[in-house]
Amino acid sequence: MIKKVVVESFELDHDAVVAPYIRKAGDKEIPGGGRVCKYDLRFTQPNVEPHLPIETAHSIEHILAFTLREFSDDIIGVSPMGCLTGIYVITTGNIATADDMKEIAVQGIRRLLECETVPGAESSKSCGSYLLHDLEGAKKAAQAFLANEENLLNVFA
Ligand SMILES: [Zn+2]
């Protein structure tokens, strides 16, 4: 029996959101001090548009793991959503708002467009599925995300 807890991500009305968007999805105090925040970078419209191909989501994950850290020391983790419609970014509390995240995300995603290879995908030593990548797919998804830059903070219509 699974313990009944509230998981914020599953409380979100996925029919009501309008992708692409950036949303603050969590903020937790760490025992002993400090905060951890979680952000959604939603790339495709849930259950309407095709989700990101897994190779694309994987390459976005790898690249943003590097490029977001070029613009902030407060990135803790970058990971693909299991539903493949976007990426989670975990940060320290220094990235306190979706607006803060947007500034870093937009710069990191612009850098993605300049990549000529997928970092961390050079060999089986650095990645669990190092052939499961699509740089061109990642660039296409990034372009679609940035095409909506003005509206990235509008989660709902
Ligand atoms: Zn990998």
Short mmCIF file of C-alpha atoms and ligand atoms in Angstrom, two decimals:
data_model
loop_
_atom_site.label_atom_id
_atom_site.label_comp_id
_atom_site.label_asym_id
_atom_site.label_seq_id
_atom_site.Cartn_x
_atom_site.Cartn_y
_atom_site.Cartn_z
CA MET A 1 0.00 0.00 0.00
CA ILE A 2 1.42 3.37 -1.04
CA LYS A 3 1.38 6.01 1.66
CA LYS A 4 -1.06 8.82 0.86
CA VAL A 5 0.86 12.05 0.44
CA VAL A 6 0.32 15.13 -1.70
CA VAL A 7 2.73 15.20 -4.63
CA GLU A 8 2.55 18.71 -6.06
CA SER A 9 3.24 17.65 -9.65
CA PHE A 10 0.22 15.35 -9.68
CA GLU A 11 -2.05 18.03 -8.25
CA LEU A 12 -1.38 20.30 -11.24
CA ASP A 13 -4.25 20.32 -13.75
CA HIS A 14 -2.37 19.19 -16.85
CA ASP A 15 -5.42 19.96 -19.02
CA ALA A 16 -5.34 23.61 -17.96
CA VAL A 17 -1.70 24.46 -18.59
CA VAL A 18 -0.40 25.99 -21.82
CA ALA A 19 3.05 24.86 -22.93
CA PRO A 20 5.74 25.95 -23.24
CA TYR A 21 6.14 27.45 -19.79
CA ILE A 22 8.36 27.73 -16.74
CA ARG A 23 6.72 27.04 -13.38
CA LYS A 24 7.92 26.89 -9.82
CA ALA A 25 6.77 23.47 -8.67
CA GLY A 26 8.30 23.18 -5.23
CA ASP A 27 10.12 24.99 -2.46
CA LYS A 28 11.34 23.13 0.59
CA GLU A 29 13.28 24.17 3.64
CA ILE A 30 16.25 21.95 4.37
CA PRO A 31 16.65 20.86 7.98
CA GLY A 32 19.63 22.80 9.25
CA GLY A 33 19.06 25.73 6.91
CA GLY A 34 18.67 26.74 3.31
CA ARG A 35 16.05 25.88 0.70
CA VAL A 36 15.69 23.66 -2.34
CA CYS A 37 13.40 24.69 -5.20
CA LYS A 38 12.04 22.76 -8.13
CA TYR A 39 11.03 24.13 -11.52
CA ASP A 40 9.19 22.70 -14.51
CA LEU A 41 10.42 23.64 -17.95
CA ARG A 42 7.47 22.31 -19.95
CA PHE A 43 8.27 21.94 -23.63
CA THR A 44 5.21 20.26 -25.14
CA GLN A 45 1.49 20.47 -24.42
CA PRO A 46 0.57 17.55 -22.13
CA ASN A 47 -1.59 14.88 -23.78
CA VAL A 48 -2.15 17.01 -26.90
CA GLU A 49 1.13 17.50 -28.73
CA PRO A 50 3.40 14.51 -29.19
CA HIS A 51 5.76 14.25 -26.22
CA LEU A 52 9.47 14.79 -26.78
CA PRO A 53 11.12 11.74 -28.33
CA ILE A 54 13.20 10.12 -25.60
CA GLU A 55 16.44 10.85 -27.49
CA THR A 56 15.50 14.53 -27.60
CA ALA A 57 14.62 14.76 -23.91
CA HIS A 58 17.86 12.96 -23.07
CA SER A 59 19.98 15.38 -25.10
CA ILE A 60 18.19 18.42 -23.61
CA GLU A 61 18.92 16.98 -20.15
CA HIS A 62 22.62 16.54 -20.90
CA ILE A 63 23.08 19.93 -22.51
CA LEU A 64 21.14 21.92 -19.91
CA ALA A 65 23.07 20.14 -17.15
CA PHE A 66 26.08 22.01 -18.53
CA THR A 67 24.67 25.24 -19.94
CA LEU A 68 22.42 26.17 -16.98
CA ARG A 69 25.48 25.89 -14.75
CA GLU A 70 27.29 28.38 -16.98
CA PHE A 71 24.79 30.96 -15.81
CA SER A 72 24.23 29.91 -12.20
CA ASP A 73 26.02 28.13 -9.37
CA ASP A 74 22.65 27.30 -7.84
CA ILE A 75 21.66 24.42 -10.13
CA ILE A 76 21.47 21.14 -8.20
CA GLY A 77 19.96 18.84 -10.82
CA VAL A 78 18.44 18.64 -14.29
CA SER A 79 16.28 15.68 -15.30
CA PRO A 80 13.68 14.75 -17.90
CA MET A 81 10.04 14.40 -16.86
CA GLY A 82 8.92 10.78 -17.07
CA CYS A 83 6.04 11.88 -19.33
CA LEU A 84 8.67 13.37 -21.68
CA THR A 85 6.89 16.71 -21.97
CA GLY A 86 9.61 18.67 -20.23
CA ILE A 87 12.54 18.96 -17.88
CA TYR A 88 12.78 19.38 -14.12
CA VAL A 89 15.40 21.70 -12.69
CA ILE A 90 16.27 21.50 -8.98
CA THR A 91 17.99 24.56 -7.53
CA THR A 92 19.06 26.09 -4.26
CA GLY A 93 16.80 28.72 -2.76
CA ASN A 94 18.90 31.42 -4.42
CA ILE A 95 16.81 30.83 -7.54
CA ALA A 96 13.66 31.86 -5.72
CA THR A 97 11.11 32.61 -8.43
CA ALA A 98 10.03 31.40 -11.87
CA ASP A 99 11.25 34.78 -13.11
CA ASP A 100 14.77 34.01 -11.78
CA MET A 101 14.62 30.58 -13.38
CA LYS A 102 13.47 32.05 -16.69
CA GLU A 103 16.49 34.31 -16.90
CA ILE A 104 18.87 31.37 -16.48
CA ALA A 105 16.81 28.92 -18.55
CA VAL A 106 16.54 31.23 -21.55
CA GLN A 107 20.30 31.80 -21.57
CA GLY A 108 21.03 28.09 -21.11
CA ILE A 109 18.61 27.10 -23.87
CA ARG A 110 20.10 29.71 -26.22
CA ARG A 111 23.51 28.13 -25.56
CA LEU A 112 22.02 24.73 -26.42
CA LEU A 113 21.42 26.05 -29.93
CA GLU A 114 25.17 26.63 -30.29
CA CYS A 115 26.19 23.09 -29.28
CA GLU A 116 27.90 20.97 -31.89
CA THR A 117 27.91 17.81 -29.80
CA VAL A 118 26.01 16.52 -26.78
CA PRO A 119 28.27 16.88 -23.74
CA GLY A 120 28.58 13.81 -21.54
CA ALA A 121 27.56 11.54 -24.41
CA GLU A 122 31.02 10.83 -25.78
CA SER A 123 31.20 7.25 -24.57
CA SER A 124 29.64 4.57 -22.39
CA LYS A 125 31.79 5.81 -19.50
CA SER A 126 29.83 9.04 -19.08
CA CYS A 127 26.21 8.05 -19.84
CA GLY A 128 23.95 5.03 -19.28
CA SER A 129 22.59 5.15 -22.84
CA TYR A 130 25.18 7.19 -24.66
CA LEU A 131 23.82 6.42 -28.14
CA LEU A 132 20.28 7.49 -27.17
CA HIS A 133 20.65 11.12 -28.24
CA ASP A 134 19.33 13.54 -30.83
CA LEU A 135 21.07 16.91 -30.91
CA GLU A 136 19.03 18.20 -33.85
CA GLY A 137 15.80 17.18 -32.09
CA ALA A 138 16.97 19.02 -28.97
CA LYS A 139 17.64 22.14 -31.03
CA LYS A 140 14.20 21.99 -32.64
CA ALA A 141 12.54 21.66 -29.23
CA ALA A 142 14.68 24.51 -27.89
CA GLN A 143 13.68 26.77 -30.79
CA ALA A 144 9.99 26.07 -30.19
CA PHE A 145 10.47 26.82 -26.48
CA LEU A 146 12.26 30.10 -27.15
CA ALA A 147 9.75 31.14 -29.81
CA ASN A 148 7.37 31.60 -26.89
CA GLU A 149 9.84 33.47 -24.70
CA GLU A 150 7.40 36.31 -23.99
CA ASN A 151 4.81 33.96 -22.53
CA LEU A 152 6.98 31.50 -20.64
CA LEU A 153 5.73 32.64 -17.25
CA ASN A 154 2.06 32.25 -18.22
CA VAL A 155 1.36 28.69 -17.08
CA PHE A 156 -2.37 28.87 -17.59
CA ALA A 157 -4.30 30.39 -20.50
ZN ZN B 1 22.75 10.26 -20.43
#
